[in-house]
C-alpha positions as a LaTeX table, in Angstrom:
\begin{tabular}{lrrr}
\hline
Residue & $x$ (\AA) & $y$ (\AA) & $z$ (\AA) \\
\hline
Met1 & 21.83 & $-11.85$ & 19.61 \\
Asn2 & 20.50 & $-15.32$ & 18.10 \\
Ile3 & 20.12 & $-18.16$ & 20.72 \\
Leu4 & 19.51 & $-22.30$ & 19.81 \\
Leu5 & 18.32 & $-24.32$ & 22.70 \\
Leu6 & 18.82 & $-27.87$ & 22.35 \\
Gly7 & 16.78 & $-29.77$ & 24.97 \\
Tyr8 & 14.13 & $-29.31$ & 27.52 \\
Tyr9 & 14.31 & $-26.21$ & 29.90 \\
Ser10 & 11.72 & $-25.08$ & 32.24 \\
Glu11 & 9.00 & $-22.27$ & 31.41 \\
Ser12 & 10.70 & $-20.10$ & 34.09 \\
Phe13 & 14.17 & $-20.20$ & 32.24 \\
Leu14 & 12.18 & $-19.51$ & 29.05 \\
Asp15 & 10.61 & $-16.79$ & 30.13 \\
Gln16 & 13.59 & $-14.92$ & 31.25 \\
Leu17 & 15.53 & $-15.48$ & 28.10 \\
Lys18 & 12.52 & $-13.70$ & 26.29 \\
Glu19 & 12.77 & $-10.84$ & 28.64 \\
Phe20 & 16.52 & $-10.55$ & 27.65 \\
Lys21 & 15.10 & $-10.04$ & 24.36 \\
Phe22 & 17.06 & $-12.75$ & 22.51 \\
Asp23 & 16.25 & $-14.03$ & 19.01 \\
Ile24 & 15.59 & $-17.72$ & 20.37 \\
Thr25 & 14.77 & $-20.79$ & 18.13 \\
His26 & 13.94 & $-23.99$ & 20.48 \\
Ile27 & 13.93 & $-27.57$ & 19.29 \\
Pro28 & 13.36 & $-29.62$ & 22.59 \\
Asn29 & 12.77 & $-33.15$ & 20.92 \\
Lys30 & 16.16 & $-34.55$ & 19.36 \\
Asn31 & 15.73 & $-33.55$ & 15.88 \\
Glu32 & 19.65 & $-33.80$ & 13.79 \\
Val33 & 17.97 & $-32.31$ & 10.46 \\
Glu34 & 16.23 & $-29.35$ & 12.01 \\
Ala35 & 19.40 & $-28.68$ & 14.17 \\
Glu36 & 21.44 & $-28.71$ & 11.61 \\
Lys37 & 19.52 & $-26.07$ & 9.57 \\
Gln38 & 18.77 & $-23.92$ & 12.75 \\
Ile39 & 22.56 & $-23.49$ & 13.78 \\
Arg40 & 23.58 & $-21.61$ & 10.63 \\
Asn41 & 22.12 & $-18.16$ & 11.78 \\
Ala42 & 22.90 & $-19.03$ & 16.00 \\
Glu43 & 25.08 & $-16.88$ & 17.94 \\
Ile44 & 25.10 & $-19.45$ & 20.95 \\
Val45 & 23.99 & $-22.81$ & 21.10 \\
Val46 & 22.96 & $-24.22$ & 24.49 \\
Val47 & 22.92 & $-28.07$ & 24.51 \\
Arg48 & 21.12 & $-30.51$ & 26.74 \\
Ser49 & 21.44 & $-34.66$ & 26.05 \\
Pro50 & 20.72 & $-36.23$ & 24.42 \\
His51 & 21.12 & $-33.70$ & 21.56 \\
Lys52 & 24.54 & $-33.30$ & 19.97 \\
Ile53 & 26.81 & $-30.76$ & 18.20 \\
Ser54 & 28.01 & $-33.00$ & 15.67 \\
Asp55 & 30.64 & $-32.38$ & 12.68 \\
Thr56 & 28.32 & $-30.81$ & 10.17 \\
Met57 & 26.60 & $-28.70$ & 12.60 \\
Ile58 & 30.05 & $-27.20$ & 13.48 \\
Glu59 & 30.73 & $-27.02$ & 9.73 \\
Asn60 & 27.36 & $-25.23$ & 9.23 \\
Ser61 & 27.75 & $-22.83$ & 12.09 \\
Asn62 & 28.57 & $-19.67$ & 10.47 \\
Asn63 & 28.07 & $-17.31$ & 13.07 \\
Leu64 & 28.41 & $-19.58$ & 16.30 \\
Arg65 & 30.42 & $-17.89$ & 19.13 \\
Tyr66 & 29.53 & $-19.95$ & 22.14 \\
Ile67 & 28.35 & $-23.46$ & 22.74 \\
Ile68 & 26.98 & $-23.82$ & 26.41 \\
Arg69 & 26.79 & $-27.39$ & 27.98 \\
Ala70 & 23.97 & $-27.78$ & 29.92 \\
Gly71 & 25.34 & $-30.94$ & 31.99 \\
Ser72 & 28.50 & $-32.91$ & 32.44 \\
Gly73 & 30.47 & $-34.55$ & 29.84 \\
Ile74 & 31.21 & $-33.02$ & 26.44 \\
Asp75 & 31.60 & $-36.39$ & 24.34 \\
Asn76 & 28.41 & $-35.10$ & 22.79 \\
Ile77 & 30.06 & $-32.25$ & 21.35 \\
Ser78 & 32.19 & $-32.39$ & 17.94 \\
Lys79 & 35.83 & $-31.48$ & 18.80 \\
Arg80 & 35.75 & $-29.32$ & 15.36 \\
Tyr81 & 34.53 & $-26.30$ & 17.35 \\
Val82 & 38.44 & $-25.51$ & 18.51 \\
Asp83 & 39.08 & $-25.41$ & 15.12 \\
Lys84 & 36.43 & $-22.69$ & 14.69 \\
Asp85 & 37.69 & $-20.62$ & 17.52 \\
Ile86 & 34.02 & $-21.52$ & 19.06 \\
Lys87 & 34.33 & $-20.94$ & 22.83 \\
Leu88 & 32.82 & $-23.63$ & 25.07 \\
Ile89 & 31.25 & $-22.52$ & 28.41 \\
Leu90 & 30.41 & $-25.70$ & 31.04 \\
Cys91 & 27.50 & $-25.15$ & 33.13 \\
Ser92 & 27.27 & $-28.88$ & 35.22 \\
Gln93 & 25.96 & $-28.38$ & 38.51 \\
Asn94 & 24.74 & $-31.85$ & 38.87 \\
His95 & 27.30 & $-33.48$ & 40.83 \\
Arg96 & 24.95 & $-33.71$ & 44.25 \\
Ala97 & 22.03 & $-35.02$ & 42.29 \\
Val98 & 24.27 & $-37.47$ & 40.80 \\
Ala99 & 26.16 & $-38.60$ & 43.75 \\
Glu100 & 22.77 & $-38.94$ & 45.73 \\
Leu101 & 21.54 & $-41.31$ & 43.04 \\
Ile102 & 24.81 & $-43.45$ & 43.38 \\
Ile103 & 24.16 & $-43.76$ & 46.85 \\
Gly104 & 20.53 & $-44.75$ & 46.44 \\
Cys105 & 21.66 & $-47.33$ & 44.10 \\
Val106 & 24.09 & $-48.38$ & 46.35 \\
Phe107 & 21.50 & $-48.82$ & 49.35 \\
Asn108 & 18.83 & $-50.73$ & 47.11 \\
Leu109 & 21.79 & $-53.21$ & 45.73 \\
Tyr110 & 22.64 & $-53.92$ & 49.58 \\
Arg111 & 19.60 & $-54.29$ & 50.40 \\
Asn112 & 17.32 & $-55.80$ & 48.06 \\
Ile113 & 14.74 & $-53.26$ & 47.77 \\
Asn114 & 13.51 & $-54.02$ & 44.21 \\
Lys115 & 13.62 & $-57.61$ & 45.21 \\
Ala116 & 11.67 & $-57.09$ & 48.39 \\
Asp117 & 9.14 & $-54.71$ & 46.92 \\
Gln118 & 8.33 & $-57.04$ & 44.15 \\
Ser119 & 8.05 & $-60.24$ & 46.40 \\
Val120 & 5.41 & $-58.67$ & 48.95 \\
Lys121 & 3.51 & $-57.31$ & 45.92 \\
Ala122 & 3.45 & $-60.77$ & 44.93 \\
Gly123 & 2.07 & $-61.93$ & 48.06 \\
Leu124 & 5.22 & $-63.18$ & 49.45 \\
Trp125 & 7.19 & $-62.67$ & 52.54 \\
Leu126 & 10.94 & $-63.19$ & 52.18 \\
Lys127 & 12.37 & $-61.82$ & 55.51 \\
Asn128 & 14.96 & $-64.34$ & 56.04 \\
Glu129 & 15.89 & $-64.74$ & 52.23 \\
Leu130 & 16.68 & $-61.14$ & 51.77 \\
Val131 & 19.61 & $-60.54$ & 53.91 \\
Gly132 & 21.74 & $-57.38$ & 53.22 \\
Tyr133 & 25.11 & $-55.64$ & 53.99 \\
Glu134 & 25.64 & $-52.40$ & 55.79 \\
Val135 & 27.68 & $-49.74$ & 54.08 \\
Lys136 & 29.58 & $-48.98$ & 57.08 \\
Asn137 & 33.58 & $-49.97$ & 56.99 \\
Lys138 & 33.05 & $-51.02$ & 53.20 \\
Asn139 & 35.88 & $-50.11$ & 50.84 \\
Ile140 & 34.36 & $-47.74$ & 48.08 \\
Gly141 & 36.54 & $-47.13$ & 44.98 \\
Ile142 & 35.56 & $-44.08$ & 42.52 \\
Leu143 & 37.21 & $-44.07$ & 39.30 \\
Gly144 & 36.98 & $-40.85$ & 37.94 \\
Phe145 & 37.59 & $-37.81$ & 41.04 \\
Gly146 & 35.93 & $-34.83$ & 39.45 \\
Lys147 & 33.33 & $-32.82$ & 40.90 \\
Ile148 & 30.81 & $-35.86$ & 41.06 \\
Gly149 & 33.57 & $-38.12$ & 42.56 \\
Arg150 & 34.39 & $-35.86$ & 44.94 \\
Glu151 & 30.52 & $-35.39$ & 46.35 \\
Leu152 & 30.42 & $-38.99$ & 46.06 \\
Gly153 & 33.62 & $-39.48$ & 48.81 \\
Leu154 & 32.15 & $-37.03$ & 51.00 \\
Ile155 & 28.86 & $-38.45$ & 51.45 \\
Ser156 & 30.61 & $-42.07$ & 51.39 \\
Arg157 & 32.94 & $-40.89$ & 54.08 \\
Ala158 & 29.92 & $-39.30$ & 56.11 \\
Leu159 & 28.11 & $-43.10$ & 55.94 \\
Gly160 & 31.15 & $-44.18$ & 57.23 \\
Met161 & 32.78 & $-45.83$ & 54.23 \\
Asn162 & 36.80 & $-45.70$ & 53.13 \\
Val163 & 37.24 & $-43.88$ & 50.13 \\
Tyr164 & 39.42 & $-44.74$ & 47.45 \\
Cys165 & 39.70 & $-43.07$ & 44.29 \\
Tyr166 & 41.79 & $-43.29$ & 40.63 \\
Asp167 & 42.16 & $-40.63$ & 38.44 \\
Arg168 & 45.31 & $-40.19$ & 36.46 \\
Ser169 & 44.56 & $-36.38$ & 35.77 \\
Phe170 & 45.28 & $-35.54$ & 39.50 \\
Phe171 & 47.24 & $-36.04$ & 42.64 \\
Glu172 & 50.43 & $-37.26$ & 40.46 \\
Asn173 & 52.53 & $-36.31$ & 43.43 \\
Glu174 & 50.00 & $-36.98$ & 46.42 \\
Glu175 & 49.27 & $-40.42$ & 48.27 \\
Lys176 & 46.28 & $-38.61$ & 49.74 \\
Ile177 & 43.94 & $-35.71$ & 49.41 \\
Arg178 & 41.53 & $-33.99$ & 51.76 \\
Ile179 & 37.83 & $-33.04$ & 50.94 \\
Gly180 & 36.00 & $-31.09$ & 53.38 \\
Asn181 & 37.57 & $-30.72$ & 57.06 \\
Glu182 & 38.16 & $-34.00$ & 58.08 \\
Ile183 & 37.88 & $-36.28$ & 55.17 \\
Asn184 & 41.09 & $-38.02$ & 53.47 \\
Val185 & 40.92 & $-40.31$ & 50.35 \\
Leu186 & 43.54 & $-42.75$ & 49.56 \\
Val187 & 44.60 & $-42.33$ & 46.07 \\
Glu188 & 45.95 & $-45.47$ & 44.31 \\
Arg189 & 48.30 & $-45.64$ & 41.77 \\
Ala190 & 47.05 & $-48.88$ & 40.65 \\
Tyr191 & 44.03 & $-48.76$ & 38.66 \\
Glu192 & 43.50 & $-52.78$ & 39.18 \\
Asn193 & 43.73 & $-52.26$ & 43.10 \\
Ile194 & 40.24 & $-50.37$ & 43.10 \\
Phe195 & 38.48 & $-53.77$ & 41.71 \\
Lys196 & 40.66 & $-56.19$ & 43.70 \\
Asp197 & 40.05 & $-54.56$ & 46.94 \\
Cys198 & 36.98 & $-52.53$ & 46.92 \\
Asp199 & 33.70 & $-53.96$ & 47.98 \\
Ile200 & 31.70 & $-50.93$ & 45.74 \\
Val201 & 33.08 & $-49.79$ & 42.52 \\
Val202 & 31.93 & $-46.54$ & 40.86 \\
Asn203 & 32.80 & $-45.47$ & 37.72 \\
Cys204 & 32.76 & $-41.82$ & 36.85 \\
Leu205 & 34.81 & $-41.52$ & 33.90 \\
Pro206 & 33.87 & $-38.86$ & 31.22 \\
Leu207 & 34.28 & $-40.89$ & 27.77 \\
Thr208 & 37.52 & $-40.18$ & 26.21 \\
Pro209 & 39.65 & $-42.17$ & 23.56 \\
Thr210 & 41.71 & $-43.02$ & 26.56 \\
Thr211 & 38.74 & $-44.39$ & 28.65 \\
Ser212 & 36.60 & $-45.59$ & 25.74 \\
Gly213 & 36.20 & $-49.73$ & 26.64 \\
Leu214 & 38.55 & $-49.15$ & 29.69 \\
Ile215 & 36.73 & $-51.15$ & 31.99 \\
Asp216 & 36.68 & $-54.68$ & 30.55 \\
Lys217 & 36.75 & $-58.46$ & 31.64 \\
Ser218 & 40.37 & $-57.96$ & 32.29 \\
Thr219 & 38.99 & $-55.66$ & 35.55 \\
Leu220 & 35.63 & $-57.12$ & 36.34 \\
Asn221 & 36.88 & $-60.00$ & 36.78 \\
Leu222 & 39.06 & $-58.88$ & 39.77 \\
Leu223 & 35.86 & $-57.52$ & 41.64 \\
Lys224 & 35.18 & $-59.81$ & 44.96 \\
Pro225 & 32.01 & $-62.29$ & 44.31 \\
Asn226 & 30.14 & $-59.80$ & 46.74 \\
Ala227 & 31.24 & $-56.35$ & 45.07 \\
Ile228 & 28.81 & $-54.15$ & 43.30 \\
Phe229 & 29.86 & $-52.10$ & 40.35 \\
Leu230 & 27.79 & $-48.85$ & 39.68 \\
Asn231 & 28.60 & $-47.22$ & 36.12 \\
Phe232 & 27.52 & $-43.16$ & 36.26 \\
Gly233 & 29.87 & $-41.85$ & 34.14 \\
Arg234 & 29.73 & $-43.15$ & 30.52 \\
Gly235 & 28.40 & $-46.08$ & 28.63 \\
Gly236 & 31.15 & $-46.22$ & 26.62 \\
Thr237 & 33.69 & $-46.76$ & 29.34 \\
Val238 & 32.43 & $-50.17$ & 29.66 \\
Val239 & 32.52 & $-53.30$ & 27.19 \\
Thr240 & 28.91 & $-54.01$ & 27.83 \\
Glu241 & 29.27 & $-57.92$ & 26.83 \\
Asp242 & 31.88 & $-58.15$ & 29.38 \\
Leu243 & 29.54 & $-56.73$ & 31.98 \\
Phe244 & 26.92 & $-58.63$ & 30.51 \\
Gln245 & 28.90 & $-62.21$ & 31.26 \\
Val246 & 30.10 & $-61.17$ & 34.88 \\
Leu247 & 26.59 & $-60.53$ & 35.85 \\
Lys248 & 25.04 & $-63.30$ & 34.14 \\
Asn249 & 27.65 & $-65.58$ & 35.65 \\
Lys250 & 26.90 & $-64.27$ & 39.24 \\
Lys251 & 30.43 & $-63.38$ & 39.60 \\
Ile252 & 29.69 & $-60.24$ & 41.37 \\
Gln253 & 26.69 & $-59.73$ & 43.61 \\
Gly254 & 25.15 & $-57.34$ & 41.07 \\
Ala255 & 25.19 & $-53.67$ & 39.22 \\
Ala256 & 23.44 & $-50.29$ & 38.88 \\
Leu257 & 23.65 & $-48.35$ & 35.23 \\
Asp258 & 22.36 & $-44.87$ & 34.61 \\
Val259 & 24.12 & $-44.82$ & 31.62 \\
Tyr260 & 24.78 & $-47.18$ & 28.42 \\
Glu261 & 26.84 & $-47.35$ & 24.96 \\
Val262 & 23.60 & $-47.06$ & 23.00 \\
Glu263 & 21.03 & $-44.79$ & 24.82 \\
Pro264 & 18.13 & $-45.69$ & 25.38 \\
Pro265 & 19.51 & $-49.43$ & 25.42 \\
Thr266 & 16.70 & $-51.37$ & 23.81 \\
Asn267 & 18.67 & $-54.61$ & 22.58 \\
Asn268 & 21.15 & $-54.54$ & 25.33 \\
Pro269 & 21.06 & $-58.06$ & 26.82 \\
Ile270 & 21.60 & $-56.79$ & 30.53 \\
Leu271 & 17.79 & $-55.73$ & 30.43 \\
Asn272 & 16.97 & $-59.42$ & 30.76 \\
Leu273 & 19.28 & $-59.89$ & 34.02 \\
Asp274 & 17.63 & $-59.64$ & 37.59 \\
Asn275 & 20.60 & $-58.74$ & 39.45 \\
Val276 & 21.31 & $-55.00$ & 38.12 \\
Ile277 & 19.38 & $-51.48$ & 38.53 \\
Leu278 & 18.78 & $-49.92$ & 35.40 \\
Thr279 & 17.86 & $-46.08$ & 35.43 \\
Pro280 & 17.53 & $-43.78$ & 32.10 \\
His281 & 20.17 & $-41.59$ & 32.35 \\
Ile282 & 18.53 & $-39.91$ & 35.19 \\
Gly283 & 21.56 & $-38.72$ & 37.51 \\
Ala284 & 21.03 & $-35.02$ & 37.23 \\
Gln285 & 17.49 & $-35.11$ & 36.71 \\
Thr286 & 16.54 & $-33.27$ & 40.18 \\
Leu287 & 14.63 & $-29.74$ & 40.42 \\
Glu288 & 17.50 & $-28.47$ & 42.17 \\
Thr289 & 19.94 & $-29.25$ & 39.48 \\
Arg290 & 17.74 & $-28.30$ & 36.79 \\
Ile291 & 17.31 & $-24.77$ & 38.34 \\
Asn292 & 21.06 & $-24.39$ & 39.37 \\
Ile293 & 22.04 & $-24.77$ & 35.70 \\
Glu294 & 19.43 & $-22.98$ & 34.05 \\
Arg295 & 20.67 & $-20.17$ & 36.92 \\
Glu296 & 24.64 & $-20.48$ & 35.42 \\
Ile297 & 23.03 & $-20.35$ & 31.90 \\
Leu298 & 21.40 & $-17.39$ & 32.55 \\
Lys299 & 24.29 & $-15.67$ & 34.06 \\
Asn300 & 26.70 & $-16.49$ & 31.46 \\
Leu301 & 23.65 & $-14.93$ & 28.86 \\
Phe302 & 23.44 & $-12.22$ & 30.77 \\
Glu303 & 27.18 & $-11.66$ & 30.67 \\
Met304 & 27.37 & $-11.89$ & 26.93 \\
Lys305 & 25.01 & $-9.31$ & 26.51 \\
Leu306 & 26.01 & $-7.18$ & 28.32 \\
Ser307 & 29.71 & $-7.31$ & 26.67 \\
Val308 & 28.19 & $-6.91$ & 23.00 \\
\hline
\end{tabular}
């Protein structure tokens, strides 16, 4: 079977693929021209961000039977795969890693860790100026309650926070759901309530026609003055200019972003602000996540080989 790999994979993963005796073409760096060329013979494509499966690639894929998405979110995959009866398999074992990074950013924003580090290195001693907050008893609102949102909910409750969520896809007939053994999450029916009532708002929404630009000034202006906003869903779900204005005018305490409308965000005005933490889409970048995703990919490929 011919496999096209798009993205970076471990040497161990590549060695195991060779043992399966697949015909492998590997394009680690983003190269759309080469990807469009190589997909013509591929029966399986394995794709990681920031690579994309474009409309042209689907049109060129005469033999393609499977797309394996190594990660979460399918906004980088053309919907035309459905018309060609290509099967999509998601291998998204990244929920723990993303949830932990979110919590890390919450602590950073609440305790001014970046500012404290920079001040000491600059020879300053701002002990009395850097007064922060504790997370206990704070309200955290999670937009999108899939695998990442649920994992974040579990960790947040363990830290003593009150967890609220909003997700139109779930819980239409429920006011509460239980995650874990004793953890209850209040499901908000009103999207705006998350912004009005929560101290911490975390966006975990995927990018769809419905969510594109969903978070704008009308909702961001509902946030409390000491609220923090974190985007770990997709950049296109937030209107960048509106978030920039809220942060620039200090209408909220701060923000943390791991995703952007354009990646990398070279011309993003938010780059110049001091009340925002920016990370380069590293939510899933842990050794454990990479091992788990690659293990799941290998399992799927092995089953495909047996079925041939």
